[in-house]
Amino acid sequence: MSLLDELEKRSDDSEHIEGFVENVIYANESNGYTVCELDIGNELVTVVGVMPYLNAGETIRAKGKWETHATYGKQFKVEYYEKQLPATSEAIVKYLSSGMIKGIGAVTAKRIVAQFGEETFNVIECHPDWLTDIKGVTMKKAQEISDSFKSQFGVRSIMMFCRDFFGPATIMKIYKKWGSGAIDTINHNPYILCDQIHGIGFDSADRLAASIGFDRESDYRIASGIKYMLSYNAINHGHTYIPRDKLITLAADTLKVDEERVEAPLVSLETSREVMTVDIKGRRCTYLSEYYEAEKYTVAKMTLLDKLCEKSSIDNIEYMIKQVEAESGVSYARLQRKAIQSAINSGVMLLTGGPGTGKTTIIRAVITIYERMGFKIALAAPTGRAAKRMSEATQYEAKTVHRLLDMEYLAGEKTKFRRNEHNLLDENVIIIDEASMVDTLLMAALLKAIKPGARLMIIGDADQLPSVGAGNVLCDLLASDRFATVRLTEIFRQAQESRIVTNAHLINNGELPILSDKKGDFFYLARENDADIVPTIVDLCRNRLPKTYGVDFKDSIQVITPSHKGVGGTEALNSALQAVLNYRDGRKREKKFRSLTFRVGDKVMQIKNNYEIEWERFHERGSGIFNGDIGIIEAIDYATERMQINFDDRVCQYEFTKLEELEHAYAITIHKSQGSEYPIVIMPLYRCAPQLLTRNLLYTAVTRAQKIVILVGSAQVVQMMVENNRLTKRYTGLRDMLERYEG
């Protein structure tokens, strides 16, 4: 009985069809999605679905359902399929003569079938060396024939084996990695998927392992689970390490094994240096090796950069500062002057301060002076929006850090940077803005690409939320007191006129913002009943703000909120805002995915880094759409199962198989807004989890606004947030390493 017959025994109202592939209309090699015409005897029908390596001239049997497409009419949507091999000697000769199996032509096909008859396919797959008995077939050619045959049929088995655990694109990666031996490899150790297939996590591998009855106390499972604990806490909680005793307890609880059972696999991982356990302040702490090496490298390279700096005389720097003052008409304050001097005369310089304290003015002066000194300068920020804002503020090109490092993505692998220790950046000065968003791995990658003797200026607001990725780099650097640092505290006259700026500083100092002022750029709309918050925000976005300021929601207004859940969370807000700002009108195409409906015109956000997605921007091509990137759905193509999404002029063709990486972005969390600024920011103030009602969360939200902030909700919530200065603990070793380093 075939695999398809087994499936027919199961559930549902699916049907199966069988026929000859007349024509392949479309085929996506990366994920196997195919559109073809199938001759089923009495008619030619359109068949769509995941059917990798399908060729015209083949016979297939498929299970699926009939659908009526709005544009293309009746078609058969395939759930599973299998290729049907011809059974008679005559049919086998015809099949092999078609050219579908590499290395076999008409003459060779006849010779093979004359020798092996109806056993031909078994010989090709299992005994390719027997083919050398055929005139003209060498051992090399025999292996090519066998490999080609297996590529045609082997992928079907792995598709069926993994279909309940992974999507088509991931299954294709597995097949390309291990070929027809993939199932044997997985049966031996399912957790090898976590280590060798980029994008597969422990949870998915563990579910597959359970389905095949794999030993739950296997060393493979426990070792993989330990690495998963470290990775999960890095990605979701920002820890670069976990105390070893806590890690053992955490792994045992998660894997449902005794703590004693965790020790041996952990020691094995330490021996192989897949994890590193070191002493930090008298406690044994365990890292994934890449995070340990990143922190260690950051300490050594920053110390080296600082040591190698060639200093200028203070008199010379002061003369250049006075020149810039005279030309620009700006008179620098004491701390601004100190910051400029430190930047020019330090290998590594840290500049921190809140809004309105003059950071941009300092950057402009530093750029001018360095250019006159003959230095080549690079400006960068962690996100595209932050880089764009940096460019606008300085009138100097700024790039994302990823673009500065010339990121590349090789299918099935992690991201890589072409600029590294073997291909250093050309610039003598590197200036990084919004550094609170720079995580441990990105900082190490940046430092690897900076040539010895270059200068590094790091700028950021230490009171904002820390990076989404692991680490607390800016705060650790500042706390170590290892490098030249200037903390800006003075709010300048022009900034004092902005209630956004003054209220941000009040919040940061633990004081209540001024909510009673009805003029200016900071507004508070009291709504003591949480249920009234969402309707008020909807009215602001649909009616009041567009009428008053003539703004478009997609370009000018961003709703940001502490949480996904609750009456004022992203889920409730996105549903309500989509319903009025991009409602269903029968003309716009849409695609349902789980509980969401994506529609042409929707504002959407990428919620995980995806280095594979290719994009075009005018005449430029690149790849990579990142966590927090916001775009607009421009088109939906049902035939190719793709959306066209514009992410800040980067236009990409977004496959339906990746929809789990998208969510609506009419409202986003404050964490996702980091590094971005929006003309108008609206924030709901509602009662939610105490750990989300914190001072730095409110401060970060307010400082995302360029022109207007509108708070909607309860003043009591504002007070709760200002008084809650609890900072989430992150386990990081960077500060300790910096304080102890003697290099």
XYZ file of C-alpha atoms in Angstrom:
743
model
C 0.000 0.000 0.000
C 1.378 3.435 -0.929
C 1.738 6.388 1.430
C -1.124 8.031 -0.421
C -3.335 5.021 0.215
C -2.469 5.274 3.914
C -3.591 8.895 3.856
C -6.850 7.966 2.148
C -7.749 5.943 5.241
C -7.627 9.090 7.322
C -10.266 11.747 7.766
C -11.829 14.238 5.614
C -13.547 15.064 2.394
C -10.407 15.075 0.262
C -10.324 13.371 -3.143
C -7.521 11.898 -5.202
C -6.788 12.241 -8.883
C -4.274 10.590 -11.196
C -2.941 11.746 -14.511
C -0.182 12.749 -16.906
C 1.646 16.082 -16.376
C 1.051 17.925 -19.631
C 2.742 21.199 -18.713
C 4.475 22.818 -15.716
C 3.284 26.439 -15.621
C 5.189 27.609 -12.548
C 7.710 26.034 -10.165
C 9.455 27.556 -7.145
C 12.672 25.607 -6.560
C 13.168 26.892 -3.019
C 9.923 25.549 -1.564
C 8.578 23.176 -4.218
C 5.367 25.135 -4.913
C 4.202 24.185 -8.406
C 1.358 24.966 -10.812
C 0.813 22.410 -13.565
C -1.734 21.116 -16.071
C -2.705 17.476 -15.540
C -4.379 15.249 -18.118
C -6.711 13.051 -16.055
C -8.098 11.200 -19.061
C -11.256 13.089 -19.831
C -10.076 16.655 -19.216
C -7.073 18.893 -18.625
C -7.122 20.354 -15.101
C -4.996 22.862 -13.202
C -3.215 21.411 -10.160
C -1.467 23.603 -7.553
C 0.523 22.859 -4.409
C 3.871 21.640 -3.088
C 5.127 19.197 -5.741
C 8.919 19.569 -5.896
C 10.951 18.330 -8.872
C 7.852 17.768 -10.984
C 8.405 17.553 -14.748
C 6.204 17.445 -17.806
C 5.749 13.842 -18.957
C 5.460 12.329 -15.490
C 2.430 10.559 -14.073
C 1.299 11.521 -10.580
C -1.356 10.566 -8.086
C -2.457 13.367 -5.788
C -4.690 13.877 -2.760
C -6.428 17.195 -2.227
C -9.563 19.253 -2.789
C -11.231 21.015 -5.674
C -11.408 24.797 -5.328
C -12.749 27.627 -7.456
C -10.174 30.396 -7.787
C -11.515 33.936 -8.169
C -9.298 34.565 -11.206
C -8.177 31.181 -12.514
C -11.365 29.161 -12.038
C -11.550 25.500 -11.040
C -8.310 23.946 -9.774
C -7.142 21.047 -7.623
C -5.262 22.059 -4.432
C -2.782 19.282 -3.604
C -2.197 18.205 -0.002
C 0.056 15.215 -0.761
C 1.169 13.555 -3.950
C 3.350 10.760 -5.294
C 4.872 10.040 -8.649
C 3.670 6.911 -10.371
C 6.362 4.768 -11.967
C 5.540 2.936 -15.194
C 5.224 -0.826 -14.674
C 5.838 -2.497 -18.064
C 9.196 -2.748 -19.814
C 7.870 -0.749 -22.766
C 6.596 2.039 -20.514
C 9.853 2.089 -18.542
C 11.877 2.549 -21.761
C 9.622 5.442 -22.779
C 9.959 7.044 -19.352
C 13.759 6.737 -19.205
C 14.076 8.002 -22.779
C 12.259 11.249 -21.895
C 15.430 12.841 -20.480
C 14.056 13.266 -16.966
C 16.791 11.063 -15.482
C 20.159 12.691 -15.987
C 22.635 10.507 -17.889
C 20.111 8.324 -19.720
C 19.225 8.795 -23.365
C 17.076 6.663 -25.673
C 19.818 4.137 -26.549
C 21.000 3.690 -22.963
C 17.395 3.362 -21.778
C 16.776 0.441 -24.133
C 19.995 -1.276 -23.045
C 19.208 -0.920 -19.324
C 15.659 -2.235 -19.670
C 16.815 -5.094 -21.900
C 19.193 -6.112 -19.102
C 17.005 -5.599 -16.031
C 13.422 -5.524 -17.293
C 10.794 -4.600 -14.710
C 13.470 -4.495 -11.960
C 15.125 -1.491 -13.650
C 14.016 1.124 -11.102
C 15.094 -1.025 -8.146
C 18.529 -1.468 -9.734
C 18.922 2.267 -10.422
C 17.973 3.195 -6.843
C 19.607 0.409 -4.820
C 22.336 -1.145 -6.994
C 23.735 1.566 -9.295
C 27.025 -0.373 -9.642
C 25.137 -3.037 -11.641
C 24.569 -0.436 -14.361
C 28.268 -0.616 -15.266
C 27.436 -3.871 -17.067
C 25.723 -1.683 -19.684
C 27.869 -0.493 -22.585
C 28.880 3.147 -22.153
C 27.971 3.401 -18.439
C 30.957 4.123 -16.175
C 30.825 3.953 -12.383
C 30.675 7.760 -12.231
C 27.822 7.862 -14.720
C 25.978 5.081 -12.898
C 26.117 7.088 -9.675
C 24.857 10.209 -11.480
C 21.914 8.217 -12.849
C 21.083 6.872 -9.383
C 21.370 10.305 -7.735
C 19.155 11.879 -10.392
C 16.521 9.168 -9.946
C 16.559 9.564 -6.154
C 16.175 13.335 -6.430
C 13.019 12.738 -8.440
C 11.439 10.384 -5.912
C 13.294 10.629 -2.613
C 11.946 14.054 -1.683
C 8.408 12.639 -1.591
C 9.294 10.362 1.311
C 10.845 13.109 3.407
C 7.900 15.396 2.612
C 5.532 12.767 3.973
C 7.763 11.987 6.973
C 8.069 15.625 8.093
C 4.789 17.127 6.863
C 3.252 17.490 10.359
C 6.257 19.319 11.783
C 7.797 21.607 9.155
C 6.753 23.713 6.203
C 7.675 22.845 2.599
C 10.646 25.232 2.416
C 12.185 23.727 5.568
C 11.616 20.163 4.334
C 13.413 21.093 1.118
C 16.396 22.236 3.206
C 16.416 18.879 5.012
C 16.314 16.970 1.736
C 19.068 19.074 0.183
C 21.215 18.478 3.271
C 20.922 14.682 3.513
C 19.149 13.585 0.332
C 17.530 10.172 0.344
C 19.292 9.380 3.638
C 17.425 12.133 5.494
C 14.926 9.837 7.188
C 17.642 7.476 8.467
C 19.626 10.469 9.760
C 16.606 11.864 11.611
C 15.652 8.484 13.057
C 19.163 8.128 14.483
C 19.109 11.603 16.092
C 16.162 13.939 15.468
C 17.943 16.721 17.360
C 20.565 17.023 14.652
C 17.898 19.103 12.910
C 18.400 21.880 15.507
C 22.140 21.982 14.911
C 22.369 21.650 11.155
C 19.160 23.068 9.636
C 18.867 26.800 10.142
C 15.371 27.743 11.244
C 14.439 24.502 13.049
C 14.068 24.894 16.790
C 14.154 22.398 19.630
C 10.369 22.301 20.075
C 9.750 21.140 16.507
C 12.516 18.542 16.625
C 11.239 17.330 19.999
C 7.701 16.842 18.666
C 9.065 14.847 15.737
C 11.241 12.802 18.093
C 8.236 11.974 20.271
C 6.258 10.889 17.206
C 8.872 8.261 16.331
C 9.247 7.061 19.922
C 12.740 8.490 20.487
C 14.140 8.001 24.015
C 13.171 11.049 26.116
C 16.258 10.602 28.319
C 18.680 10.300 25.429
C 21.894 12.312 25.752
C 21.093 13.785 22.338
C 17.782 15.160 23.641
C 19.171 16.514 26.898
C 22.187 18.170 25.238
C 19.930 19.743 22.625
C 17.536 20.851 25.372
C 20.366 22.556 27.289
C 21.383 24.508 24.203
C 17.739 25.353 23.605
C 17.412 26.757 27.150
C 20.424 28.996 26.576
C 19.218 30.079 23.142
C 15.619 30.640 24.263
C 16.703 32.844 27.151
C 19.049 34.802 24.899
C 16.347 35.439 22.294
C 13.389 36.001 24.627
C 14.936 37.420 27.784
C 18.213 38.956 26.620
C 20.522 36.778 28.728
C 23.958 35.990 27.302
C 24.476 33.328 29.984
C 22.562 31.493 32.706
C 24.053 30.572 36.114
C 24.991 26.902 35.822
C 22.908 25.746 38.781
C 19.837 27.545 37.430
C 20.449 26.092 33.967
C 20.464 22.525 35.325
C 17.187 23.093 37.190
C 15.610 24.838 34.194
C 16.647 22.075 31.767
C 15.443 19.308 34.094
C 12.055 20.985 34.601
C 11.576 21.670 30.895
C 12.706 18.242 29.698
C 10.953 16.399 32.545
C 14.072 14.522 33.667
C 15.976 14.362 36.963
C 18.607 17.058 37.564
C 21.281 14.364 37.921
C 20.492 13.261 34.369
C 21.379 16.731 33.029
C 24.920 16.851 34.410
C 26.679 14.400 32.043
C 25.351 15.886 28.758
C 26.226 19.364 30.071
C 29.800 18.288 30.838
C 29.998 16.790 27.344
C 28.900 20.114 25.825
C 31.506 21.928 27.909
C 34.210 19.502 26.785
C 33.310 20.029 23.126
C 33.180 23.808 23.800
C 29.654 24.077 22.407
C 28.938 25.832 25.694
C 31.359 27.703 27.943
C 31.184 27.751 31.733
C 33.175 30.498 33.487
C 33.300 32.257 36.866
C 31.482 35.608 37.082
C 31.594 37.284 40.469
C 32.203 33.938 42.189
C 29.395 32.067 40.419
C 29.679 29.404 37.722
C 27.871 30.686 34.624
C 27.191 28.943 31.315
C 27.105 30.545 27.867
C 26.400 29.325 24.386
C 29.894 29.631 22.931
C 28.990 32.292 20.364
C 27.819 34.688 23.104
C 30.869 34.068 25.272
C 33.217 34.619 22.340
C 31.289 37.764 21.330
C 31.601 39.361 24.779
C 35.251 38.327 25.071
C 36.067 39.748 21.632
C 34.203 42.990 22.338
C 36.314 43.617 25.430
C 39.636 42.905 23.685
C 38.907 44.844 20.482
C 37.488 47.942 22.179
C 40.468 48.054 24.520
C 42.806 47.771 21.529
C 41.022 50.566 19.617
C 41.279 52.825 22.643
C 44.995 52.132 23.092
C 45.926 52.734 19.451
C 44.299 56.167 19.158
C 46.710 58.914 18.088
C 45.805 61.940 20.168
C 45.754 65.554 18.987
C 46.730 68.480 21.173
C 43.902 70.051 23.174
C 44.826 73.469 21.732
C 44.462 72.167 18.178
C 41.064 70.582 18.914
C 39.859 73.750 20.657
C 40.887 75.809 17.620
C 38.897 73.519 15.306
C 35.854 73.667 17.603
C 35.927 77.477 17.542
C 36.128 77.403 13.754
C 33.013 75.216 13.533
C 31.193 77.464 16.022
C 31.941 80.544 13.949
C 30.820 78.899 10.704
C 27.646 77.333 12.064
C 26.599 80.109 14.405
C 26.337 77.611 17.263
C 27.898 78.149 20.665
C 28.539 74.777 22.301
C 27.691 74.226 25.959
C 30.344 72.919 28.346
C 29.330 69.256 28.103
C 28.884 69.463 24.327
C 32.412 70.874 24.016
C 33.749 68.130 26.275
C 31.961 65.497 24.147
C 33.474 66.830 20.913
C 36.961 66.883 22.451
C 36.555 63.337 23.777
C 35.290 62.036 20.446
C 38.237 63.519 18.552
C 40.840 62.380 21.063
C 39.617 58.885 22.029
C 39.765 55.537 20.320
C 36.408 54.678 21.889
C 33.967 57.337 23.103
C 30.496 56.904 24.627
C 27.865 59.639 24.407
C 24.544 59.286 26.185
C 21.629 61.580 26.929
C 17.904 62.013 26.565
C 15.933 63.971 23.957
C 16.779 67.639 23.486
C 20.241 67.387 25.061
C 22.132 68.118 21.847
C 23.459 64.746 20.697
C 22.821 65.540 17.013
C 24.604 68.909 17.301
C 27.662 67.080 18.640
C 27.593 64.508 15.829
C 27.515 67.274 13.197
C 30.520 69.010 14.787
C 32.495 65.760 15.085
C 31.838 64.919 11.409
C 33.001 68.387 10.286
C 36.210 68.240 12.327
C 37.084 64.684 11.330
C 36.590 65.506 7.647
C 39.004 68.432 7.995
C 41.495 66.069 9.606
C 41.276 63.889 6.491
C 39.419 61.003 8.091
C 36.924 58.838 6.236
C 33.697 58.498 8.220
C 30.903 55.909 8.414
C 27.581 56.577 10.142
C 25.291 53.694 11.081
C 22.318 52.703 13.231
C 20.721 49.327 14.068
C 17.505 49.839 12.059
C 16.572 51.322 8.700
C 14.324 53.932 10.289
C 17.027 55.005 12.748
C 19.611 55.223 9.933
C 17.234 57.316 7.826
C 16.623 59.687 10.735
C 20.376 59.938 11.356
C 20.922 60.873 7.688
C 18.228 63.548 7.823
C 19.621 65.039 11.034
C 23.270 65.158 9.936
C 22.892 65.576 6.144
C 25.425 62.756 5.886
C 24.745 59.260 4.581
C 23.973 56.751 7.299
C 23.485 53.019 6.793
C 22.103 50.221 8.882
C 24.843 48.321 10.697
C 23.932 45.256 8.626
C 24.379 47.180 5.390
C 27.623 48.768 6.594
C 28.972 45.273 7.241
C 27.716 44.085 3.825
C 25.472 41.337 5.102
C 24.966 38.228 3.030
C 22.723 35.227 3.501
C 23.547 31.777 2.222
C 20.504 29.515 2.052
C 20.353 27.158 4.999
C 22.972 29.071 6.976
C 23.059 31.886 9.469
C 23.673 35.421 8.341
C 27.240 36.371 7.491
C 28.984 39.678 6.959
C 31.402 40.231 4.110
C 33.076 42.934 6.179
C 34.949 41.190 8.971
C 38.452 40.709 10.387
C 39.606 39.493 6.969
C 37.930 42.311 5.010
C 38.076 45.430 7.170
C 36.035 48.595 6.713
C 37.830 51.397 4.900
C 36.670 54.152 7.255
C 38.828 55.655 10.003
C 35.847 56.806 12.089
C 32.726 54.766 12.880
C 29.792 56.575 14.512
C 26.928 54.391 15.796
C 23.615 55.960 16.871
C 20.729 54.369 18.838
C 23.284 52.068 20.451
C 20.838 50.894 23.138
C 19.461 48.630 20.381
C 22.805 47.030 19.515
C 22.980 43.500 20.892
C 26.010 41.416 21.826
C 26.433 39.514 18.562
C 25.988 42.598 16.369
C 28.504 44.598 18.415
C 31.111 41.854 18.058
C 30.469 41.624 14.300
C 30.897 45.398 13.971
C 34.128 45.427 15.956
C 35.616 42.630 13.857
C 35.258 44.841 10.786
C 36.853 47.972 12.314
C 40.536 48.326 11.515
C 43.025 48.879 14.333
C 43.739 52.583 14.741
C 40.212 53.637 13.752
C 37.972 55.547 16.156
C 34.584 54.380 17.410
C 31.908 56.754 18.725
C 28.883 55.099 20.346
C 25.753 57.201 20.934
C 22.547 56.217 22.667
C 20.021 56.834 25.402
C 20.819 54.474 28.262
C 17.383 55.015 29.816
C 15.527 53.449 26.905
C 14.659 49.774 26.708
C 17.625 47.448 26.066
C 18.188 45.635 22.779
C 15.739 43.022 21.552
C 18.660 40.637 21.078
C 20.799 39.271 23.906
C 22.949 41.569 25.999
C 22.826 45.046 27.482
C 25.784 46.430 25.601
C 25.384 50.192 26.003
C 24.576 50.045 29.717
C 27.399 47.567 30.382
C 29.896 49.783 28.552
C 28.782 52.839 30.508
C 28.776 51.019 33.860
C 32.297 49.669 33.338
C 33.710 53.212 33.276
C 36.418 51.885 30.961
C 36.140 54.409 28.117
C 35.761 58.153 27.672
C 32.123 58.965 28.461
C 29.971 62.085 28.377
C 26.464 62.097 29.835
C 24.384 64.999 28.554
C 21.880 66.378 31.069
C 21.046 69.923 29.959
C 17.878 70.462 27.917
C 18.427 73.265 25.437
C 16.131 76.244 25.040
C 14.500 75.142 21.806
C 13.878 71.672 23.202
C 12.434 73.141 26.413
C 9.563 74.490 24.325
C 8.532 70.908 23.522
C 6.286 69.317 26.106
C 7.351 65.919 24.678
C 10.951 66.608 25.691
C 10.184 68.122 29.102
C 7.720 65.365 29.988
C 10.173 62.680 28.868
C 12.754 64.056 31.281
C 10.193 64.344 34.069
C 9.279 60.679 33.567
C 12.933 59.662 33.512
C 13.526 61.523 36.778
C 10.623 59.743 38.460
C 8.234 62.709 38.284
C 4.739 62.776 36.823
C 4.440 64.307 33.351
C 2.285 67.402 32.903
C -1.047 66.125 31.585
C -3.189 69.246 31.983
C -1.655 71.327 29.171
C -4.085 71.327 26.211
C -1.706 73.205 23.920
C 1.591 72.197 22.402
C 2.632 68.701 21.361
C 1.692 66.482 24.329
C -1.967 65.592 24.935
C -3.805 63.467 27.480
C -7.329 62.144 26.921
C -8.773 60.804 30.187
C -10.636 57.502 29.879
C -11.087 55.902 33.295
C -12.986 52.954 31.830
C -10.546 50.755 29.911
C -13.314 49.713 27.518
C -13.493 53.294 26.200
C -9.815 53.422 25.188
C -9.938 51.526 21.879
C -12.991 53.401 20.486
C -11.269 56.696 21.320
C -8.071 55.658 19.530
C -10.063 54.474 16.506
C -11.817 57.859 16.352
C -8.484 59.695 16.603
C -6.988 57.682 13.737
C -10.007 57.697 11.446
C -11.454 61.182 12.066
C -9.932 63.680 14.450
C -6.238 63.620 13.522
C -6.723 63.461 9.719
C -9.231 66.348 9.887
C -7.165 68.496 12.256
C -3.693 67.941 10.820
C -4.390 66.624 7.313
C -2.315 63.491 7.957
C -2.563 59.959 6.595
C -2.554 57.161 9.157
C -0.056 54.929 7.349
C 2.544 57.663 6.943
C 2.141 59.746 10.087
C 0.394 57.948 12.950
C 1.645 55.002 15.000
C -0.201 53.429 17.901
C 2.215 51.843 20.387
C 1.166 49.864 23.435
C 2.804 47.904 26.277
C 1.381 44.475 25.447
C -0.077 42.150 22.821
C -2.923 41.129 25.123
C -5.621 42.987 27.019
C -8.232 45.592 26.132
C -5.590 47.975 24.793
C -3.130 45.414 23.440
C -2.013 45.054 19.844
C -4.487 42.262 19.106
C -7.561 44.316 20.080
C -6.254 47.523 18.519
C -5.178 45.958 15.218
C -8.533 44.264 14.798
C -10.456 47.483 15.500
C -8.207 49.723 13.381
C -8.128 47.394 10.369
C -11.923 47.234 10.452
C -12.227 50.989 9.874
C -8.993 51.975 8.113
C -8.774 49.091 5.626
C -12.158 47.412 5.737
C -13.292 44.604 3.471
C -14.950 46.096 0.397
C -15.121 43.110 -1.965
C -12.474 44.560 -4.284
C -9.298 44.222 -2.249
C -7.668 40.811 -2.300
C -7.072 39.161 1.040
C -5.480 36.066 2.523
C -6.617 34.421 5.739
C -3.944 32.948 8.000
C -4.971 31.419 11.294
C -6.967 34.117 13.108
C -5.715 36.958 10.890
C -6.849 38.289 7.549
C -4.167 40.063 5.525
C -5.599 42.479 2.968
C -4.129 44.659 0.223
C -3.431 48.019 1.872
C -2.733 46.555 5.315
C 0.088 47.914 7.437
C 2.158 44.908 8.562
C 5.281 44.159 10.578
C 7.957 41.484 10.239
C 8.337 39.839 13.671
C 11.553 37.832 13.190
C 14.774 38.284 11.248
C 14.531 36.611 7.842
C 17.704 36.886 5.808
C 16.292 34.921 2.852
C 13.636 37.377 1.650
C 14.877 39.176 -1.451
C 13.888 42.769 -2.181
C 14.308 45.469 -4.808
C 14.643 49.199 -4.173
C 14.675 51.190 -7.400
C 17.713 49.639 -9.179
C 19.199 48.083 -6.035
C 18.741 44.438 -5.023
C 19.321 42.880 -1.650
C 18.007 40.381 0.875
C 16.822 40.425 4.458
C 13.690 41.745 6.156
C 14.188 42.178 9.886
C 12.328 42.008 13.164
C 10.404 45.290 13.525
C 10.391 46.296 9.837
C 7.019 47.796 8.854
C 5.537 47.616 5.353
C 2.359 47.906 3.306
C 0.774 45.015 1.382
C 0.586 46.200 -2.230
C -0.698 43.077 -3.988
C -1.763 39.472 -3.345
C -1.285 36.806 -6.040
C -3.243 33.627 -5.398
C -1.670 31.758 -8.319
C 1.901 32.047 -7.060
C 0.809 32.239 -3.408
C 2.710 35.441 -2.781
C 2.163 38.950 -1.505
C 3.989 42.033 -2.688
C 4.979 44.070 0.367
C 6.742 47.428 0.388
C 9.049 47.822 3.407
C 10.244 51.449 3.229
C 10.747 51.259 -0.578
C 12.193 47.735 -0.370
C 9.680 45.776 -2.429
C 9.625 42.025 -1.842
C 7.598 39.045 -3.004
C 6.465 37.478 0.250
C 5.452 33.816 0.140
C 2.312 32.617 1.902
C 4.464 29.989 3.648
C 6.097 32.806 5.658
C 2.896 34.423 6.933
C 3.618 33.290 10.493
C 6.403 35.911 10.437
C 3.926 38.755 9.840
C 1.429 40.573 12.025
C -0.648 43.700 11.561
C 1.103 46.948 12.478
C -1.691 49.457 12.936
C -0.654 49.050 16.565
C 2.715 47.674 17.719
C 4.348 47.040 21.082
C 6.662 49.643 22.565
C 9.488 47.097 22.392
C 9.020 46.857 18.609
C 9.099 50.669 18.275
C 12.680 50.930 19.531
C 14.977 52.911 17.266
C 12.084 54.395 15.309
C 10.379 57.764 15.430
C 6.923 58.636 14.154
C 5.314 62.054 13.561
C 2.366 61.207 15.846
C 2.394 58.571 18.597
C -0.752 57.363 20.370
C -0.391 55.246 23.503
C -3.212 53.523 25.426
C -2.965 53.620 29.223
C -4.739 50.530 30.513
C -4.271 48.123 33.370
C -2.115 45.161 32.355
C 0.719 43.046 33.772
C 2.796 45.073 36.309
C 6.064 44.079 34.607
C 4.846 45.963 31.521
C 3.869 49.116 33.402
C 7.383 50.470 33.965
C 9.055 53.852 33.833
C 11.467 53.051 31.010
C 8.628 51.619 28.918
C 6.667 54.888 29.230
C 9.828 56.921 28.614
C 10.643 54.914 25.476
C 7.071 55.364 24.176
C 7.059 59.135 24.664
C 10.471 59.579 23.028
C 9.306 57.792 19.854
C 7.256 60.856 18.848
C 8.627 63.588 16.595
C 5.717 66.040 16.696
C 2.790 64.872 18.835
C 2.175 62.438 21.702
C -1.366 61.472 22.696
C -1.946 59.372 25.828
C -5.403 57.800 26.121
C -6.600 56.224 29.356
C -6.136 56.469 33.089
C -3.843 58.953 34.854
C -3.500 56.309 37.554
C -1.722 54.071 35.029
C 0.706 56.919 34.262
C 1.473 57.209 37.969
C 1.959 53.442 38.280
C 4.442 53.446 35.395
C 6.434 56.433 36.660
C 6.706 54.936 40.154
C 7.686 51.484 38.851
C 11.391 51.799 38.110
C 11.991 48.054 38.230
C 14.430 47.032 35.508
C 14.334 43.489 34.178
C 17.506 41.623 35.156
C 19.670 40.485 32.268
C 22.517 38.042 32.792
C 25.435 39.522 30.845
C 29.161 39.221 31.417
C 30.405 42.207 29.408
C 30.741 44.634 32.320
C 32.538 42.074 34.486
C 34.929 41.199 31.649
C 35.677 44.882 31.000
C 36.384 45.574 34.662
C 38.747 42.582 34.944
C 40.469 42.833 31.574
C 44.183 43.621 31.753
C 45.117 43.437 28.071
